[in-house]
Short mmCIF file of C-alpha atoms in Angstrom, two decimals:
data_model
loop_
_atom_site.label_atom_id
_atom_site.label_comp_id
_atom_site.label_asym_id
_atom_site.label_seq_id
_atom_site.Cartn_x
_atom_site.Cartn_y
_atom_site.Cartn_z
CA MET A 1 35.53 27.07 10.87
CA LYS A 2 35.70 26.55 7.11
CA THR A 3 33.48 23.70 5.90
CA LEU A 4 32.49 22.04 2.65
CA GLY A 5 29.01 22.82 1.35
CA ARG A 6 26.48 19.99 1.07
CA SER A 7 26.96 19.72 -2.71
CA GLU A 8 30.76 19.59 -2.44
CA LEU A 9 30.48 16.94 0.27
CA ALA A 10 28.21 14.90 -2.00
CA ARG A 11 30.71 15.35 -4.83
CA MET A 12 33.57 14.16 -2.58
CA VAL A 13 31.72 10.94 -1.74
CA ALA A 14 30.77 10.40 -5.41
CA LEU A 15 34.44 10.65 -6.41
CA HIS A 16 35.30 7.89 -3.91
CA LEU A 17 32.70 5.38 -5.09
CA PRO A 18 34.10 2.53 -7.16
CA ARG A 19 33.42 2.75 -10.91
CA GLN A 20 31.07 -0.19 -10.73
CA GLY A 21 28.96 -2.02 -8.20
CA PHE A 22 25.58 -1.84 -6.52
CA VAL A 23 25.14 1.16 -4.25
CA ASN A 24 22.29 2.47 -2.10
CA LEU A 25 22.23 6.16 -1.26
CA GLY A 26 20.27 6.84 1.92
CA ILE A 27 17.41 9.32 1.99
CA GLY A 28 18.23 12.99 2.56
CA ALA A 29 21.70 14.36 1.84
CA PRO A 30 23.28 11.09 0.56
CA THR A 31 20.74 10.96 -2.30
CA GLU A 32 22.51 14.01 -3.75
CA ILE A 33 25.65 11.91 -4.36
CA GLY A 34 23.87 10.52 -7.43
CA ASP A 35 24.02 13.96 -9.05
CA TYR A 36 27.84 13.84 -9.04
CA LEU A 37 28.49 10.38 -10.45
CA PRO A 38 30.48 10.60 -13.70
CA PRO A 39 28.23 10.21 -16.78
CA ASP A 40 30.04 7.01 -17.80
CA THR A 41 29.72 5.39 -14.36
CA ASP A 42 28.90 1.70 -14.15
CA VAL A 43 27.54 2.09 -10.62
CA MET A 44 23.96 0.84 -10.34
CA LEU A 45 21.97 2.69 -7.71
CA HIS A 46 19.45 0.70 -5.68
CA SER A 47 16.46 2.26 -3.95
CA GLU A 48 14.68 0.19 -1.31
CA ASN A 49 11.19 0.88 -2.62
CA GLY A 50 11.96 -1.47 -5.52
CA VAL A 51 14.32 -0.09 -8.17
CA LEU A 52 17.74 -0.99 -9.50
CA ASN A 53 19.63 1.50 -11.66
CA VAL A 54 18.06 4.73 -10.52
CA GLY A 55 18.73 7.38 -13.15
CA PRO A 56 18.84 11.17 -12.88
CA ARG A 57 15.84 13.20 -11.77
CA PRO A 58 13.40 13.87 -14.62
CA PRO A 59 12.45 17.37 -15.75
CA LYS A 60 9.37 18.64 -13.89
CA GLU A 61 6.97 17.91 -16.78
CA ALA A 62 8.11 14.27 -16.98
CA GLU A 63 7.62 13.45 -13.27
CA ASP A 64 5.60 10.30 -12.63
CA TRP A 65 4.54 9.64 -9.02
CA ASP A 66 4.63 5.90 -9.65
CA LEU A 67 8.40 6.24 -10.27
CA ILE A 68 10.04 7.56 -7.11
CA ASN A 69 13.02 6.78 -4.88
CA ALA A 70 13.00 5.93 -1.17
CA GLY A 71 13.02 9.65 -0.38
CA LYS A 72 9.75 9.87 -2.37
CA ILE A 73 11.40 12.05 -5.03
CA PRO A 74 10.60 11.42 -8.74
CA ILE A 75 13.41 9.61 -10.59
CA THR A 76 14.09 8.01 -13.96
CA LEU A 77 15.09 4.41 -14.68
CA GLY A 78 18.56 3.89 -16.17
CA THR A 79 19.20 1.51 -19.08
CA GLY A 80 19.20 -2.06 -17.78
CA GLY A 81 17.21 -1.08 -14.71
CA ALA A 82 14.52 -3.18 -13.08
CA PHE A 83 11.53 -2.97 -10.77
CA PHE A 84 10.72 -5.48 -8.05
CA ASP A 85 8.65 -5.78 -4.89
CA SER A 86 9.77 -4.89 -1.37
CA THR A 87 10.53 -8.47 -0.26
CA LEU A 88 13.06 -8.86 -3.08
CA SER A 89 14.41 -5.38 -2.50
CA PHE A 90 15.11 -6.08 1.17
CA ALA A 91 16.54 -9.50 0.29
CA MET A 92 19.10 -7.58 -1.76
CA MET A 93 19.86 -5.50 1.32
CA ARG A 94 19.89 -8.07 4.13
CA GLY A 95 21.39 -10.74 1.89
CA GLY A 96 24.63 -8.83 1.40
CA HIS A 97 24.10 -8.14 -2.30
CA LEU A 98 24.71 -4.39 -2.07
CA ASP A 99 28.35 -3.37 -2.26
CA ILE A 100 28.03 -0.02 -0.50
CA ALA A 101 25.35 1.94 1.33
CA VAL A 102 25.99 5.60 2.08
CA LEU A 103 23.92 6.74 5.04
CA GLY A 104 23.34 9.95 6.89
CA ALA A 105 23.85 9.84 10.67
CA PHE A 106 23.38 11.76 13.89
CA GLN A 107 26.36 10.03 15.51
CA VAL A 108 29.05 7.47 14.67
CA SER A 109 31.18 5.86 17.36
CA GLU A 110 34.88 5.00 17.19
CA ARG A 111 34.00 1.32 16.79
CA GLY A 112 31.65 2.00 13.89
CA ASP A 113 28.30 2.07 15.67
CA ILE A 114 25.76 4.25 13.88
CA ALA A 115 22.81 6.19 15.29
CA ASN A 116 20.73 7.65 12.49
CA TRP A 117 17.03 7.09 13.15
CA THR A 118 16.14 9.10 16.23
CA THR A 119 17.72 11.51 18.66
CA GLY A 120 15.29 10.26 21.27
CA GLU A 121 13.86 13.76 21.76
CA SER A 122 10.71 13.55 19.73
CA ASN A 123 8.62 16.37 21.29
CA GLY A 124 5.71 14.01 20.94
CA ALA A 125 6.22 13.52 17.19
CA PRO A 126 6.15 9.90 15.99
CA PRO A 127 9.51 8.24 15.29
CA GLY A 128 10.29 6.73 11.86
CA ILE A 129 12.73 3.96 11.02
CA GLY A 130 12.10 3.09 7.35
CA GLY A 131 14.87 0.97 5.83
CA ALA A 132 17.72 2.43 7.87
CA ILE A 133 18.52 -0.67 9.92
CA ASP A 134 18.06 -3.07 7.01
CA LEU A 135 20.69 -1.12 5.06
CA ALA A 136 23.07 -0.65 7.98
CA VAL A 137 22.99 -4.37 8.79
CA GLY A 138 22.87 -5.75 5.27
CA ALA A 139 25.10 -3.83 2.87
CA ARG A 140 28.67 -5.14 2.64
CA THR A 141 30.22 -1.74 3.24
CA ILE A 142 28.68 1.15 5.15
CA TRP A 143 29.85 4.68 4.59
CA VAL A 144 28.47 7.65 6.47
CA MET A 145 28.09 11.15 5.08
CA MET A 146 27.33 13.86 7.65
CA ASP A 147 28.35 17.23 9.04
CA HIS A 148 31.30 16.87 11.40
CA THR A 149 29.41 18.57 14.26
CA THR A 150 25.86 19.49 15.19
CA LYS A 151 24.63 23.03 14.48
CA GLU A 152 25.58 23.82 18.08
CA GLY A 153 29.12 22.56 17.49
CA ALA A 154 28.88 19.26 19.38
CA PRO A 155 30.91 16.37 17.89
CA ARG A 156 29.05 13.71 15.90
CA ILE A 157 32.03 11.36 15.85
CA VAL A 158 32.08 10.10 19.42
CA ARG A 159 33.53 7.39 21.65
CA THR A 160 30.08 5.97 22.39
CA CYS A 161 26.79 6.94 20.72
CA THR A 162 24.36 8.56 23.15
CA PHE A 163 21.41 8.32 20.73
CA PRO A 164 19.57 5.01 20.17
CA LEU A 165 21.64 2.78 17.86
CA THR A 166 20.68 1.83 14.34
CA ALA A 167 23.38 -0.86 14.18
CA ALA A 168 26.59 -1.74 16.00
CA LYS A 169 30.08 -1.97 14.43
CA VAL A 170 29.11 -1.52 10.80
CA VAL A 171 30.56 1.81 9.58
CA SER A 172 33.92 1.68 7.82
CA ARG A 173 34.32 5.23 6.53
CA ILE A 174 32.98 8.65 7.52
CA PHE A 175 32.86 11.57 5.08
CA THR A 176 32.24 14.91 6.79
CA ASN A 177 32.29 18.54 5.74
CA ILE A 178 35.87 18.87 7.06
CA ALA A 179 37.43 15.40 6.95
CA ILE A 180 37.45 11.79 5.85
CA VAL A 181 37.85 9.33 8.73
CA ASP A 182 38.36 5.57 8.45
CA VAL A 183 37.07 3.25 11.15
CA THR A 184 39.74 0.58 11.64
CA PRO A 185 40.27 -2.21 14.21
CA LYS A 186 42.99 0.03 15.70
CA GLY A 187 40.69 3.04 15.99
CA LEU A 188 39.80 6.07 13.93
CA VAL A 189 42.28 7.10 11.25
CA LEU A 190 42.20 10.60 9.78
CA ASP A 191 42.59 10.10 6.04
CA ALA A 192 41.94 13.60 4.71
CA VAL A 193 41.47 17.13 6.03
CA LEU A 194 39.86 20.16 4.43
CA ASP A 195 42.44 22.55 2.97
CA GLY A 196 43.27 25.28 5.48
CA LEU A 197 42.58 23.12 8.54
CA THR A 198 45.07 21.07 10.55
CA PRO A 199 44.55 17.61 12.06
CA ALA A 200 44.48 19.39 15.43
CA ASP A 201 41.55 21.55 14.23
CA VAL A 202 39.63 18.40 13.27
CA GLN A 203 40.54 16.63 16.52
CA ALA A 204 39.23 19.63 18.49
CA VAL A 205 35.70 19.05 17.15
CA THR A 206 35.83 15.24 17.31
CA GLY A 207 34.65 13.30 20.36
CA ALA A 208 37.06 10.37 19.90
CA GLU A 209 40.78 10.06 19.29
CA LEU A 210 41.98 10.39 15.68
CA GLN A 211 45.28 9.01 14.44
CA PRO A 212 46.51 10.86 11.35
CA ALA A 213 47.13 8.57 8.37
CA LYS A 214 50.75 8.07 7.29
CA LYS A 215 49.96 10.08 4.17
CA LEU A 216 47.33 12.63 5.10
CA ARG A 217 45.34 13.81 2.08
CA LYS A 218 43.99 17.29 1.43
CA ILE A 219 40.31 18.06 0.63
CA GLN A 220 40.00 20.94 -1.83
CA PRO A 221 37.02 23.34 -1.56
CA SER A 222 35.48 21.64 -4.64
CA GLY A 223 35.35 18.27 -2.83
CA THR A 224 38.26 16.83 -4.82
CA VAL A 225 40.80 15.07 -2.60
CA VAL A 226 44.52 15.22 -3.43
CA SER A 227 47.49 13.36 -1.96
CA MET B 1 -14.73 -19.12 -15.60
CA ARG B 2 -13.69 -17.42 -12.39
CA ASN B 3 -14.58 -13.75 -12.34
CA VAL B 4 -13.59 -11.57 -9.41
CA VAL B 5 -14.49 -8.19 -10.88
CA VAL B 6 -16.67 -6.03 -8.64
CA GLU B 7 -18.63 -3.02 -9.81
CA ASP B 8 -17.37 -0.23 -7.60
CA ALA B 9 -15.30 0.72 -4.57
CA ARG B 10 -18.27 0.19 -2.26
CA ALA B 11 -18.63 -3.41 -3.36
CA ALA B 12 -14.87 -3.79 -3.06
CA VAL B 13 -14.94 -3.14 0.71
CA GLN B 14 -18.04 -5.22 1.47
CA GLY B 15 -17.65 -7.29 4.64
CA LEU B 16 -15.12 -5.00 6.30
CA LYS B 17 -16.02 -4.81 9.99
CA ASP B 18 -15.14 -2.84 13.12
CA GLY B 19 -11.93 -4.12 14.70
CA HIS B 20 -10.58 -5.71 11.53
CA THR B 21 -6.89 -5.77 10.65
CA VAL B 22 -6.25 -4.21 7.26
CA MET B 23 -3.14 -4.06 5.07
CA VAL B 24 -2.81 -1.13 2.69
CA GLY B 25 -0.14 -1.11 -0.02
CA GLY B 26 1.82 1.92 -1.09
CA PHE B 27 5.06 3.76 -0.54
CA GLY B 28 4.70 7.52 -0.49
CA ASN B 29 2.18 8.31 -3.21
CA ALA B 30 2.91 5.21 -5.24
CA GLY B 31 0.67 2.14 -5.00
CA LEU B 32 -2.17 3.53 -2.89
CA PRO B 33 -5.71 2.32 -3.70
CA LEU B 34 -7.22 5.80 -3.33
CA ALA B 35 -10.81 4.98 -4.34
CA ILE B 36 -10.90 2.10 -1.85
CA LEU B 37 -9.44 4.24 0.94
CA LYS B 38 -12.33 6.66 0.48
CA ALA B 39 -14.90 3.85 0.37
CA VAL B 40 -13.59 2.45 3.69
CA VAL B 41 -14.30 5.78 5.39
CA GLU B 42 -17.76 5.88 3.81
CA ALA B 43 -18.42 2.32 5.05
CA GLY B 44 -18.36 3.73 8.60
CA VAL B 45 -16.12 1.07 10.15
CA ARG B 46 -13.84 1.87 13.09
CA ASP B 47 -11.19 0.49 15.49
CA LEU B 48 -9.12 -0.79 12.58
CA THR B 49 -5.58 -2.10 12.96
CA LEU B 50 -3.74 -0.74 9.94
CA ILE B 51 -0.60 -2.30 8.47
CA SER B 52 1.09 -0.01 5.93
CA ASN B 53 4.47 1.57 5.22
CA ASN B 54 3.47 5.17 5.87
CA ALA B 55 0.68 6.92 7.75
CA GLY B 56 -0.56 9.28 5.05
CA THR B 57 1.47 11.39 2.67
CA VAL B 58 -1.14 13.54 0.96
CA GLU B 59 -4.68 14.67 1.81
CA ASP B 60 -6.58 12.01 -0.15
CA ASP B 61 -4.76 8.90 1.10
CA LEU B 62 -4.54 7.35 4.61
CA THR B 63 -4.84 10.89 5.94
CA LEU B 64 -8.61 10.39 5.40
CA TRP B 65 -8.60 7.47 7.84
CA PHE B 66 -6.83 9.45 10.55
CA ARG B 67 -9.07 12.48 10.04
CA ALA B 68 -12.07 10.14 10.43
CA LYS B 69 -10.39 8.49 13.48
CA ILE B 70 -11.10 4.95 12.31
CA VAL B 71 -7.65 3.53 13.12
CA ARG B 72 -6.95 2.19 16.63
CA LYS B 73 -3.42 1.00 15.90
CA ILE B 74 -0.95 1.33 13.05
CA ILE B 75 1.93 -1.04 12.32
CA CYS B 76 4.30 0.76 9.98
CA SER B 77 7.91 1.75 9.29
CA TYR B 78 7.81 5.45 8.57
CA PRO B 79 4.91 7.57 9.88
CA ARG B 80 6.90 10.82 9.81
CA GLY B 81 5.46 13.77 7.92
CA ALA B 82 1.92 12.41 8.29
CA LYS B 83 0.02 15.39 9.67
CA ALA B 84 -3.35 13.91 10.62
CA PHE B 85 -1.73 10.82 12.15
CA THR B 86 0.76 12.94 14.12
CA GLU B 87 -2.05 14.99 15.69
CA LEU B 88 -3.78 11.84 16.98
CA TYR B 89 -0.46 10.28 18.05
CA ARG B 90 0.43 13.36 20.12
CA LYS B 91 -2.96 13.14 21.86
CA GLY B 92 -2.43 9.42 22.53
CA GLU B 93 -5.48 8.52 20.43
CA VAL B 94 -3.70 6.04 18.17
CA GLU B 95 -1.21 3.29 18.96
CA LEU B 96 2.00 2.93 16.91
CA GLU B 97 4.08 -0.21 16.40
CA LEU B 98 7.22 0.90 14.55
CA VAL B 99 8.84 -1.85 12.46
CA PRO B 100 11.93 -1.62 10.24
CA GLN B 101 10.73 -1.58 6.65
CA GLY B 102 12.34 -4.83 5.52
CA THR B 103 11.15 -6.59 8.66
CA LEU B 104 7.62 -5.27 8.10
CA VAL B 105 7.38 -6.66 4.59
CA GLU B 106 9.06 -9.95 5.52
CA ARG B 107 6.61 -10.42 8.42
CA ILE B 108 3.83 -9.92 5.87
CA ARG B 109 5.50 -12.39 3.50
CA ALA B 110 5.78 -14.89 6.38
CA GLY B 111 2.08 -14.42 7.14
CA GLY B 112 1.12 -15.08 3.55
CA ALA B 113 3.53 -17.99 3.16
CA GLY B 114 2.34 -19.89 6.21
CA MET B 115 5.58 -19.39 8.16
CA GLY B 116 5.70 -19.01 11.93
CA GLY B 117 8.08 -16.08 11.63
CA PHE B 118 11.77 -15.79 10.85
CA PRO B 119 15.08 -15.07 12.58
CA SER B 120 16.24 -11.62 11.46
CA PRO B 121 19.62 -9.90 11.87
CA VAL B 122 17.87 -6.53 11.65
CA GLY B 123 17.60 -4.74 14.99
CA VAL B 124 19.98 -6.97 16.97
CA GLY B 125 21.56 -4.85 19.71
CA THR B 126 19.01 -2.05 19.31
CA ASP B 127 15.70 -0.98 20.85
CA PHE B 128 13.96 -3.10 18.21
CA ALA B 129 15.25 -6.29 19.86
CA LYS B 130 13.52 -5.56 23.17
CA GLY B 131 11.25 -8.38 24.31
CA LYS B 132 12.12 -10.59 21.33
CA GLN B 133 13.57 -14.07 21.43
CA VAL B 134 17.25 -14.21 20.39
CA LEU B 135 18.36 -17.13 18.21
CA HIS B 136 21.94 -18.11 17.40
CA VAL B 137 22.40 -19.48 13.91
CA GLY B 138 25.81 -20.15 12.37
CA GLY B 139 27.60 -18.01 14.94
CA ARG B 140 25.42 -14.97 14.42
CA ASP B 141 22.62 -13.49 16.56
CA TYR B 142 19.12 -13.10 15.16
CA ILE B 143 15.84 -11.97 16.68
CA LEU B 144 12.62 -13.85 16.10
CA GLU B 145 10.12 -11.79 14.11
CA LEU B 146 6.51 -12.96 13.99
CA PRO B 147 4.20 -13.16 10.97
CA LEU B 148 1.55 -10.59 10.12
CA LYS B 149 -1.84 -11.43 8.64
CA ALA B 150 -4.94 -9.39 7.96
CA ASP B 151 -8.65 -9.66 7.43
CA PHE B 152 -8.45 -7.42 4.35
CA THR B 153 -5.65 -6.28 2.04
CA PHE B 154 -6.19 -3.26 -0.19
CA VAL B 155 -3.56 -2.65 -2.86
CA LYS B 156 -3.18 -0.82 -6.15
CA GLY B 157 -2.28 -2.62 -9.37
CA LYS B 158 -1.94 -1.44 -12.94
CA LEU B 159 -3.86 -4.11 -14.86
CA ALA B 160 -5.97 -7.04 -13.71
CA ASP B 161 -7.68 -9.66 -15.78
CA THR B 162 -11.15 -10.91 -14.93
CA VAL B 163 -9.86 -14.01 -13.10
CA GLY B 164 -7.77 -11.79 -10.81
CA ASN B 165 -4.19 -11.85 -12.11
CA VAL B 166 -2.46 -8.55 -11.45
CA THR B 167 0.42 -6.46 -12.81
CA TYR B 168 1.90 -3.36 -11.19
CA ASN B 169 3.36 -0.06 -12.36
CA MET B 170 7.02 0.68 -11.61
CA THR B 171 7.64 1.61 -7.94
CA ALA B 172 3.90 1.41 -7.20
CA ARG B 173 4.58 -2.32 -6.75
CA ASN B 174 6.39 -1.92 -3.37
CA HIS B 175 4.65 -3.90 -0.57
CA CYS B 176 1.55 -4.72 -2.65
CA PRO B 177 2.46 -8.25 -3.87
CA ALA B 178 3.44 -9.41 -0.36
CA MET B 179 0.31 -7.93 1.19
CA ALA B 180 -1.85 -9.58 -1.46
CA THR B 181 -0.78 -12.98 -0.09
CA ALA B 182 -1.45 -12.29 3.59
CA ALA B 183 -5.15 -11.48 3.97
CA GLU B 184 -8.39 -13.39 4.25
CA THR B 185 -9.78 -11.12 1.53
CA THR B 186 -7.49 -9.37 -0.96
CA VAL B 187 -8.89 -6.50 -2.98
CA VAL B 188 -6.97 -4.87 -5.82
CA GLU B 189 -7.79 -1.49 -7.29
CA VAL B 190 -6.41 -1.22 -10.83
CA ASP B 191 -6.35 1.29 -13.67
CA ARG B 192 -7.96 -1.13 -16.11
CA ILE B 193 -9.42 -4.63 -16.26
CA VAL B 194 -8.75 -6.84 -19.29
CA ALA B 195 -10.16 -10.18 -20.39
CA ALA B 196 -8.61 -13.39 -19.08
CA GLY B 197 -5.78 -14.39 -21.42
CA GLU B 198 -4.83 -10.85 -22.33
CA LEU B 199 -2.07 -10.50 -19.73
CA ASP B 200 1.30 -12.00 -20.61
CA PRO B 201 1.63 -14.89 -18.11
CA GLU B 202 5.33 -14.00 -17.73
CA ALA B 203 4.39 -10.48 -16.66
CA ILE B 204 1.86 -11.42 -13.97
CA VAL B 205 3.26 -10.47 -10.54
CA THR B 206 0.34 -11.47 -8.32
CA PRO B 207 -1.36 -14.67 -9.54
CA CYS B 208 -5.13 -14.81 -9.17
CA ILE B 209 -5.05 -17.39 -6.36
CA PHE B 210 -4.27 -14.54 -3.96
CA VAL B 211 -6.92 -12.17 -5.29
CA ASP B 212 -10.57 -12.12 -4.22
CA ARG B 213 -11.83 -8.90 -5.82
CA VAL B 214 -10.64 -6.48 -8.46
CA PHE B 215 -12.07 -3.09 -9.09
CA ALA B 216 -11.23 -0.67 -11.93
CA ARG B 217 -10.85 3.05 -11.34
CA ALA B 218 -11.91 3.59 -14.96
CA LYS B 219 -13.59 0.99 -17.12
CA ALA B 220 -11.76 -0.40 -20.14
#
């Protein structure tokens, strides 16, 4: 099946972010969304290790290991940015001060449950939770960015999560490499489908029922979405 | 006038004993008191309970403690990617209490602020709620999280003055200011020590009341 690449998926999410507001991009793939924000964006990126207004990555020679994001990658500080300690940073998160958090996930259920911290099969390796729950519980809006299926082809959008939950009933929108799906009180609504695929193709690799939106949008291979 | 400057890392860890609970600041590479971490291993203590965000990111940080097997239990949020810790964990030679990051730092804040804990929305309905008291406040469920305190806190600052006021450097601040409030003895490793009065009072993040010892990596 045709899919969007990771960069195009990141670009698609970036194009959907509001032009302003406070946004946290989860560690891993969602962090890449920052690379596709328009240069004149008024979005301020928050990172839970104590930064507001995360700027672009610095060139190699300007990296400073005292200036990193939550993924432990060197960053720069944007104009008007600030540093603060972890208690204040997590107050921003739990206190509902972040407009949107975009998180990666292993599974999302049809009622918006998210499982993104462990698949429960650790092979003896220690689990890690970091700030995943704090974000999932605290940000006003939770978006998920993930591949539509596992590498083996199993659906990640499911009726009920089988992996341990990060938080229940929090996700409102899912961006995948073949579709955009909204979580609504009436169930999952298919908002957009990758060009060349049909809603039936998407349904076939989804573990919960999708209702097509009245006006289904089309995802172009670049990650741009058109009506 | 008060003067909390100690000569070297060895003096900075004086009094640390077997079985102590120790908080160590830092997130990734940022904010780790590396000279102190080394001195703790050299002090020969063991059976420590360690409270930190990670379990070692590079070879010269908490990795040293796990190689030396001086930690009995770690309370942290993200021990993944920590090689030396993972080896001991797989063998069952170290205990792990996994705590969501915001809950970890708020438990530390509660410890330092004299609170008996706090009702948190984080973890409700998940494995992290197991065995915890549920409280209903304003129509929402919370779980009771308990405070954390320590015998020693070791953190990294940027500048300290001789009375013990501390500033931090960018994201090296992380958990350090909260941890500085929550220990019997708080020790801060800094880049440079300045005379009392030289720090802008508006820029001081950790006031000296929380600080028992400061130690400079390089002398001013």
